[in-house]
Amino acid sequence: MWDKEYVWHPFTQMKTYRREKPLIIERGEGSYLYDVEGNKYLDGYSSLWVNVHGHNHPELNEALIQQAGKIAHSTLLGAANVPSILLAKKLVEITPKGLTKVFYSDSGSTSVEIALKMAYQYWQLKDPIRYAGKKNKFISLREAYHGDTIGSVSVGGMETFHHIFKPLLFERLEAPAPYTYRLTENNDAEACKMLCLKALDTMLREHHEEIAGLIIEPLVQGAAGMITAPDGFLRGVRELCTRYNVLMIADEVAVGFGRTGTLFACEQENVEPDFLCVAKGLTAGYLPLAATLVREEIYEAFLGEPEELRTFFHGHTYTGNQLACAVALKNIELIEREKLIDSLVAKIECLAQNLEKFHTLPHVGDVRQRGMMVGIELVQDKDSKKTFPMHMQVEHNVILHARQNGAIIRPLGPVIVLMPILSMSLEELEQLTDITYEAIKTVTAQAYASCR
Ligand SMILES: *Cc1c(COP(=O)(O)O)cnc(C)c1O
C-alpha cells in the first residue's frame, strides 16, 4: 500500500495506523463519503468540521470553475483581487458588530497567529512607553485548542498535544475551563460558571498589566472534547476583558458558520470581540482559507508613514487566494439563500431527542450538545467518572464499529464527537445517532467485561 509506504498522517500514531486497513476516500456526494472500494459512509464529522452544504455541491463546484476560468491566484501583497474584496465586505456585514477589517490567511492556526501578533503589536504601537515590557502575555483556558503552529500552541492548554513543546513556547496564563461535568458534582452549570469567572477575575486583577489579550473558543471548546460553556460565561468573559483593558480574541474557527445554531457563536450572548478568527466552515469544506477580523481602532493603530515601521509585517504567499475567496462567497450566498440557519432549529431539536437515549447507557458519563456540535463522554463507571485505560482503545473501537455500519465519526480522548454536515436531513441525523448509539453500547459493554 502506497499510503502506508509514503504518507505520514496528522495526529496519527503511524505504528498502529499501519496495522489497520486504511480508509481511502475517493469521492463524496451530499452527506456521504465513498471509499475506493465503493463503500458508502455518512460523514458524521463534516470531514473534520469543515463541510457545510454537503460534498460535490453543484453550485460550489460551479463557483470554483468560474473563478478558475478567470484566474486562480494573484498576490494580496500590495495589490488586490476581486473575490477577496467582495468577501471581506461580506464578512464585515455578517460578523458581530464592531469588526471592520479583514486580514486573510490559510488556516485556523494562522488566523490565530495573526490575532496574537496584532494584539501584541497594538499595545506597543498605542503607547510604547507605558507598555514597554508589558502586555506581552496571553490568557487562554485550560484544555484550549487554537491550532498547531508554535504561536497557537503557546496559547494551547491540552497537555497531551502541547506538553512536549513547552520549552519552545511563549508565556501564557491559564484560566479554568468551564468543564461542568468534571468541575462540579452534579452538572451544576451555574456554579461552574461562577467558579470560572471568579478565577478569571482574580487572575486579571493581578496580571492585567502583563496581558495583551485573552483568547477563547466561544460557547464550545471543540478539540478539548466539546466542552460546552454554561449560559452567560462568554458574556462574563467579555465584560472582564473590557473591565481590565485586555483584548478579546474570539476563535470561531470551529464554532463559526452555523455550527452552534447561529451564524457565529458570539451572537448568542451578544458579544462583540476585538478579534474574530474564522476558517474551517468559511469555504464550506472546499479550500483552505482563513480570516482574522479586527475592530477599527486596532487597524488604525497600525497606520503611519512607512519609515515609522507601524506596518503589520506578516503575510502568507497564498493570502486572499481567489479560488478560495470565490467559493467562500458562494458558501455565504447559499447559507443566506437557503435559510440554512433557520433550518437548523429542527435539526438541533432532532439531535437532542435522539441523544436522550444515550444517557441510559452505563458507560456514557456526559452528553454535551450545542447546536450541531455533540460530545459523548465515555467512562468506565458513572460514579467515579473514570475513563477507560488508553491502551484498551475503546474510543477507537467505537469508531471502527460505526464505520462498519456506515458512518464516519472521530473521538477526542474519551469523547465521541458528532459533527454532522449542516445540510444533513433529519433522517440522516437519526441514522447517524443510531449507528453511534449501537457502536458505543456494543463496544463499551465488551470493554467493561474485559477489564473487570
Ligand atoms: C481546528 C481549529 C484551529 C486550527 O485550524 P487549522 O485550520 O487546523 O489550522 C484553531 N482553533 C480552533 C478552535 C479549531 O477548532
Tab-separated table of N, CA, C and O in Angstrom, residues 128-205:
chain	number	residue	atom	x	y	z
A	128	PRO	N	4.139	53.048	23.396
A	128	PRO	CA	5.366	52.268	23.571
A	128	PRO	C	6.041	52.495	24.918
A	128	PRO	O	6.751	51.612	25.417
A	129	ILE	N	5.818	53.643	25.504
A	129	ILE	CA	6.473	53.915	26.789
A	129	ILE	C	5.709	53.237	27.917
A	129	ILE	O	6.269	52.472	28.698
A	130	ARG	N	4.407	53.497	27.947
A	130	ARG	CA	3.576	52.921	29.010
A	130	ARG	C	3.611	51.390	28.994
A	130	ARG	O	3.622	50.748	30.039
A	131	TYR	N	3.617	50.829	27.788
A	131	TYR	CA	3.529	49.364	27.702
A	131	TYR	C	4.876	48.684	27.442
A	131	TYR	O	4.925	47.516	27.106
A	132	ALA	N	5.965	49.414	27.595
A	132	ALA	CA	7.285	48.801	27.408
A	132	ALA	C	7.441	47.615	28.367
A	132	ALA	O	7.257	47.770	29.575
A	133	GLY	N	7.739	46.475	27.825
A	133	GLY	CA	7.925	45.280	28.653
A	133	GLY	C	6.639	44.756	29.278
A	133	GLY	O	6.665	43.857	30.102
A	134	LYS	N	5.499	45.360	28.878
A	134	LYS	CA	4.218	44.914	29.433
A	134	LYS	C	3.312	44.406	28.314
A	134	LYS	O	3.656	44.463	27.146
A	135	LYS	N	2.156	43.945	28.704
A	135	LYS	CA	1.168	43.442	27.737
A	135	LYS	C	1.830	42.545	26.680
A	135	LYS	O	1.681	42.742	25.465
A	136	ASN	N	2.573	41.567	27.171
A	136	ASN	CA	3.269	40.643	26.271
A	136	ASN	C	2.907	39.181	26.559
A	136	ASN	O	3.597	38.265	26.153
A	137	LYS	N	1.824	38.971	27.306
A	137	LYS	CA	1.383	37.604	27.598
A	137	LYS	C	-0.082	37.453	27.219
A	137	LYS	O	-0.799	38.447	27.049
A	138	PHE	N	-0.497	36.221	27.134
A	138	PHE	CA	-1.896	35.946	26.785
A	138	PHE	C	-2.532	35.008	27.797
A	138	PHE	O	-1.852	34.171	28.387
A	139	ILE	N	-3.826	35.171	27.952
A	139	ILE	CA	-4.596	34.228	28.766
A	139	ILE	C	-5.374	33.319	27.829
A	139	ILE	O	-5.948	33.789	26.837
A	140	SER	N	-5.377	32.022	28.139
A	140	SER	CA	-6.296	31.118	27.448
A	140	SER	C	-6.793	30.107	28.475
A	140	SER	O	-6.302	30.057	29.603
A	141	LEU	N	-7.767	29.322	28.081
A	141	LEU	CA	-8.387	28.408	29.033
A	141	LEU	C	-7.641	27.073	29.094
A	141	LEU	O	-6.947	26.697	28.146
A	142	ARG	N	-7.822	26.383	30.197
A	142	ARG	CA	-7.336	25.015	30.287
A	142	ARG	C	-8.007	24.210	29.174
A	142	ARG	O	-9.158	24.485	28.826
A	143	GLU	N	-7.308	23.276	28.605
A	143	GLU	CA	-7.853	22.455	27.510
A	143	GLU	C	-8.101	23.245	26.229
A	143	GLU	O	-8.748	22.770	25.305
A	144	ALA	N	-7.581	24.473	26.169
A	144	ALA	CA	-7.804	25.276	24.960
A	144	ALA	C	-7.078	24.661	23.778
A	144	ALA	O	-5.998	24.081	23.910
A	145	TYR	N	-7.681	24.800	22.600
A	145	TYR	CA	-7.002	24.400	21.371
A	145	TYR	C	-7.168	25.508	20.346
A	145	TYR	O	-8.286	25.877	20.004
A	146	HIS	N	-6.053	26.043	19.861
A	146	HIS	CA	-6.136	27.134	18.901
A	146	HIS	C	-5.294	26.886	17.655
A	146	HIS	O	-5.049	27.812	16.885
A	147	GLY	N	-4.815	25.656	17.483
A	147	GLY	CA	-4.052	25.346	16.283
A	147	GLY	C	-2.703	24.737	16.623
A	147	GLY	O	-2.379	24.523	17.798
A	148	ASP	N	-1.909	24.470	15.581
A	148	ASP	CA	-0.691	23.674	15.752
A	148	ASP	C	0.611	24.389	15.430
A	148	ASP	O	1.680	23.799	15.556
A	149	THR	N	0.552	25.632	15.008
A	149	THR	CA	1.799	26.372	14.819
A	149	THR	C	2.281	26.822	16.198
A	149	THR	O	1.513	26.796	17.167
A	150	ILE	N	3.538	27.225	16.299
A	150	ILE	CA	4.123	27.448	17.628
A	150	ILE	C	3.389	28.537	18.424
A	150	ILE	O	3.145	28.385	19.618
A	151	GLY	N	2.986	29.606	17.759
A	151	GLY	CA	2.231	30.651	18.468
A	151	GLY	C	0.893	30.138	18.961
A	151	GLY	O	0.509	30.376	20.110
A	152	SER	N	0.183	29.421	18.114
A	152	SER	CA	-1.136	28.935	18.521
A	152	SER	C	-1.019	27.802	19.538
A	152	SER	O	-1.882	27.625	20.389
A	153	VAL	N	0.086	27.050	19.478
A	153	VAL	CA	0.324	26.035	20.512
A	153	VAL	C	0.658	26.725	21.845
A	153	VAL	O	0.298	26.244	22.914
A	154	SER	N	1.315	27.878	21.772
A	154	SER	CA	1.661	28.609	23.002
A	154	SER	C	0.417	28.964	23.812
A	154	SER	O	0.456	29.010	25.031
A	155	VAL	N	-0.684	29.241	23.131
A	155	VAL	CA	-1.921	29.545	23.854
A	155	VAL	C	-2.795	28.295	24.003
A	155	VAL	O	-3.941	28.379	24.428
A	156	GLY	N	-2.246	27.149	23.667
A	156	GLY	CA	-2.981	25.888	23.811
A	156	GLY	C	-2.881	25.370	25.231
A	156	GLY	O	-1.912	25.641	25.934
A	157	GLY	N	-3.892	24.623	25.633
A	157	GLY	CA	-3.892	24.125	27.009
A	157	GLY	C	-4.112	22.630	27.099
A	157	GLY	O	-4.498	22.122	28.142
A	158	MET	N	-3.843	21.902	26.010
A	158	MET	CA	-4.075	20.460	26.048
A	158	MET	C	-2.766	19.734	26.314
A	158	MET	O	-1.897	19.671	25.443
A	159	GLU	N	-2.651	19.197	27.515
A	159	GLU	CA	-1.424	18.520	27.935
A	159	GLU	C	-0.925	17.528	26.883
A	159	GLU	O	0.234	17.544	26.496
A	160	THR	N	-1.827	16.668	26.437
A	160	THR	CA	-1.439	15.589	25.531
A	160	THR	C	-0.751	16.123	24.274
A	160	THR	O	0.282	15.618	23.859
A	161	PHE	N	-1.336	17.151	23.687
A	161	PHE	CA	-0.791	17.665	22.427
A	161	PHE	C	0.388	18.608	22.656
A	161	PHE	O	1.299	18.683	21.849
A	162	HIS	N	0.334	19.367	23.751
A	162	HIS	CA	1.191	20.547	23.840
A	162	HIS	C	2.392	20.422	24.772
A	162	HIS	O	3.333	21.188	24.685
A	163	HIS	N	2.335	19.423	25.667
A	163	HIS	CA	3.356	19.306	26.707
A	163	HIS	C	4.779	19.269	26.147
A	163	HIS	O	5.661	20.006	26.591
A	164	ILE	N	4.987	18.438	25.144
A	164	ILE	CA	6.344	18.221	24.618
A	164	ILE	C	6.982	19.509	24.087
A	164	ILE	O	8.188	19.679	24.116
A	165	PHE	N	6.151	20.442	23.637
A	165	PHE	CA	6.697	21.659	23.017
A	165	PHE	C	6.943	22.808	24.002
A	165	PHE	O	7.407	23.880	23.604
A	166	LYS	N	6.620	22.587	25.282
A	166	LYS	CA	6.720	23.649	26.299
A	166	LYS	C	7.953	24.535	26.182
A	166	LYS	O	7.835	25.756	26.193
A	167	PRO	N	9.160	23.930	26.053
A	167	PRO	CA	10.359	24.786	26.011
A	167	PRO	C	10.393	25.752	24.835
A	167	PRO	O	11.157	26.712	24.840
A	168	LEU	N	9.600	25.499	23.816
A	168	LEU	CA	9.618	26.366	22.634
A	168	LEU	C	8.592	27.494	22.693
A	168	LEU	O	8.564	28.347	21.826
A	169	LEU	N	7.750	27.463	23.717
A	169	LEU	CA	6.567	28.337	23.682
A	169	LEU	C	6.742	29.630	24.458
A	169	LEU	O	7.541	29.701	25.385
A	170	PHE	N	5.939	30.661	24.090
A	170	PHE	CA	5.926	31.881	24.902
A	170	PHE	C	4.966	31.705	26.072
A	170	PHE	O	4.179	30.771	26.122
A	171	GLU	N	5.071	32.657	27.011
A	171	GLU	CA	4.353	32.502	28.270
A	171	GLU	C	2.854	32.717	28.145
A	171	GLU	O	2.406	33.611	27.422
A	172	ARG	N	2.117	31.910	28.888
A	172	ARG	CA	0.662	32.014	28.857
A	172	ARG	C	0.143	31.843	30.271
A	172	ARG	O	0.725	31.127	31.076
A	173	LEU	N	-0.962	32.524	30.574
A	173	LEU	CA	-1.637	32.288	31.846
A	173	LEU	C	-2.878	31.454	31.579
A	173	LEU	O	-3.595	31.708	30.607
A	174	GLU	N	-3.099	30.475	32.447
A	174	GLU	CA	-4.189	29.540	32.202
A	174	GLU	C	-5.368	29.791	33.134
A	174	GLU	O	-5.244	29.735	34.352
A	175	ALA	N	-6.509	30.082	32.526
A	175	ALA	CA	-7.748	30.237	33.296
A	175	ALA	C	-8.508	28.912	33.239
A	175	ALA	O	-8.372	28.165	32.279
A	176	PRO	N	-9.295	28.612	34.271
A	176	PRO	CA	-10.024	27.347	34.249
A	176	PRO	C	-11.064	27.276	33.124
A	176	PRO	O	-11.659	28.288	32.757
A	177	ALA	N	-11.236	26.084	32.589
A	177	ALA	CA	-12.244	25.877	31.549
A	177	ALA	C	-13.572	25.534	32.215
A	177	ALA	O	-13.589	24.821	33.216
A	178	PRO	N	-14.676	26.020	31.660
A	178	PRO	CA	-15.979	25.730	32.271
A	178	PRO	C	-16.457	24.321	31.937
A	178	PRO	O	-17.450	24.132	31.242
A	179	TYR	N	-15.728	23.355	32.445
A	179	TYR	CA	-15.976	21.947	32.143
A	179	TYR	C	-16.910	21.427	33.237
A	179	TYR	O	-16.470	20.786	34.200
A	180	THR	N	-18.183	21.712	33.094
A	180	THR	CA	-19.157	21.467	34.156
A	180	THR	C	-19.127	20.024	34.659
A	180	THR	O	-19.156	19.772	35.867
A	181	TYR	N	-19.049	19.084	33.759
A	181	TYR	CA	-19.090	17.665	34.131
A	181	TYR	C	-17.951	17.284	35.074
A	181	TYR	O	-18.138	16.523	36.017
A	182	ARG	N	-16.778	17.840	34.826
A	182	ARG	CA	-15.619	17.467	35.646
A	182	ARG	C	-15.403	18.430	36.830
A	182	ARG	O	-14.705	18.087	37.768
A	183	LEU	N	-15.972	19.638	36.756
A	183	LEU	CA	-15.717	20.626	37.823
A	183	LEU	C	-16.758	20.592	38.938
A	183	LEU	O	-16.509	21.102	40.028
A	184	THR	N	-17.928	20.059	38.637
A	184	THR	CA	-18.974	20.061	39.656
A	184	THR	C	-19.494	18.644	39.891
A	184	THR	O	-19.352	17.773	39.030
A	185	GLU	N	-20.119	18.453	41.039
A	185	GLU	CA	-20.628	17.140	41.421
A	185	GLU	C	-21.771	16.684	40.510
A	185	GLU	O	-21.749	15.600	39.966
A	186	ASN	N	-22.788	17.578	40.398
A	186	ASN	CA	-23.981	17.129	39.685
A	186	ASN	C	-24.338	18.013	38.495
A	186	ASN	O	-25.476	18.426	38.324
A	187	ASN	N	-23.326	18.250	37.654
A	187	ASN	CA	-23.541	19.032	36.438
A	187	ASN	C	-24.232	20.372	36.694
A	187	ASN	O	-25.213	20.716	36.038
A	188	ASP	N	-23.701	21.122	37.630
A	188	ASP	CA	-24.276	22.410	38.006
A	188	ASP	C	-23.623	23.525	37.179
A	188	ASP	O	-22.571	24.060	37.538
A	189	ALA	N	-24.272	23.855	36.069
A	189	ALA	CA	-23.686	24.812	35.115
A	189	ALA	C	-23.485	26.193	35.740
A	189	ALA	O	-22.471	26.850	35.519
A	190	GLU	N	-24.456	26.628	36.525
A	190	GLU	CA	-24.384	27.953	37.126
A	190	GLU	C	-23.192	28.043	38.087
A	190	GLU	O	-22.423	29.017	38.053
A	191	ALA	N	-23.030	27.028	38.917
A	191	ALA	CA	-21.904	27.005	39.865
A	191	ALA	C	-20.582	26.998	39.114
A	191	ALA	O	-19.623	27.684	39.489
A	192	CYS	N	-20.529	26.229	38.044
A	192	CYS	CA	-19.319	26.131	37.229
A	192	CYS	C	-18.975	27.497	36.637
A	192	CYS	O	-17.819	27.924	36.654
A	193	LYS	N	-19.986	28.176	36.144
A	193	LYS	CA	-19.771	29.495	35.541
A	193	LYS	C	-19.191	30.471	36.571
A	193	LYS	O	-18.199	31.160	36.303
A	194	MET	N	-19.818	30.512	37.754
A	194	MET	CA	-19.371	31.441	38.786
A	194	MET	C	-17.920	31.178	39.183
A	194	MET	O	-17.110	32.089	39.306
A	195	LEU	N	-17.628	29.897	39.358
A	195	LEU	CA	-16.289	29.469	39.742
A	195	LEU	C	-15.244	29.955	38.734
A	195	LEU	O	-14.217	30.536	39.099
A	196	CYS	N	-15.529	29.713	37.457
A	196	CYS	CA	-14.559	30.050	36.405
A	196	CYS	C	-14.420	31.556	36.227
A	196	CYS	O	-13.308	32.063	36.041
A	197	LEU	N	-15.527	32.268	36.289
A	197	LEU	CA	-15.451	33.724	36.113
A	197	LEU	C	-14.726	34.378	37.287
A	197	LEU	O	-13.978	35.334	37.119
A	198	LYS	N	-14.942	33.819	38.466
A	198	LYS	CA	-14.290	34.371	39.650
A	198	LYS	C	-12.774	34.182	39.553
A	198	LYS	O	-12.000	35.106	39.816
A	199	ALA	N	-12.371	33.008	39.122
A	199	ALA	CA	-10.937	32.738	38.983
A	199	ALA	C	-10.321	33.655	37.918
A	199	ALA	O	-9.211	34.159	38.089
A	200	LEU	N	-11.053	33.865	36.844
A	200	LEU	CA	-10.555	34.737	35.775
A	200	LEU	C	-10.455	36.186	36.266
A	200	LEU	O	-9.489	36.896	35.976
A	201	ASP	N	-11.444	36.593	37.040
A	201	ASP	CA	-11.446	37.937	37.614
A	201	ASP	C	-10.191	38.143	38.463
A	201	ASP	O	-9.456	39.130	38.308
A	202	THR	N	-9.914	37.190	39.324
A	202	THR	CA	-8.734	37.277	40.191
A	202	THR	C	-7.454	37.350	39.359
A	202	THR	O	-6.570	38.175	39.613
A	203	MET	N	-7.380	36.498	38.363
A	203	MET	CA	-6.191	36.464	37.510
A	203	MET	C	-5.993	37.800	36.796
A	203	MET	O	-4.887	38.343	36.751
A	204	LEU	N	-7.061	38.347	36.267
A	204	LEU	CA	-6.964	39.611	35.536
A	204	LEU	C	-6.636	40.778	36.462
A	204	LEU	O	-5.858	41.667	36.110
A	205	ARG	N	-7.224	40.756	37.656
A	205	ARG	CA	-6.960	41.846	38.598
A	205	ARG	C	-5.473	41.897	38.907
A	205	ARG	O	-4.855	42.953	38.942
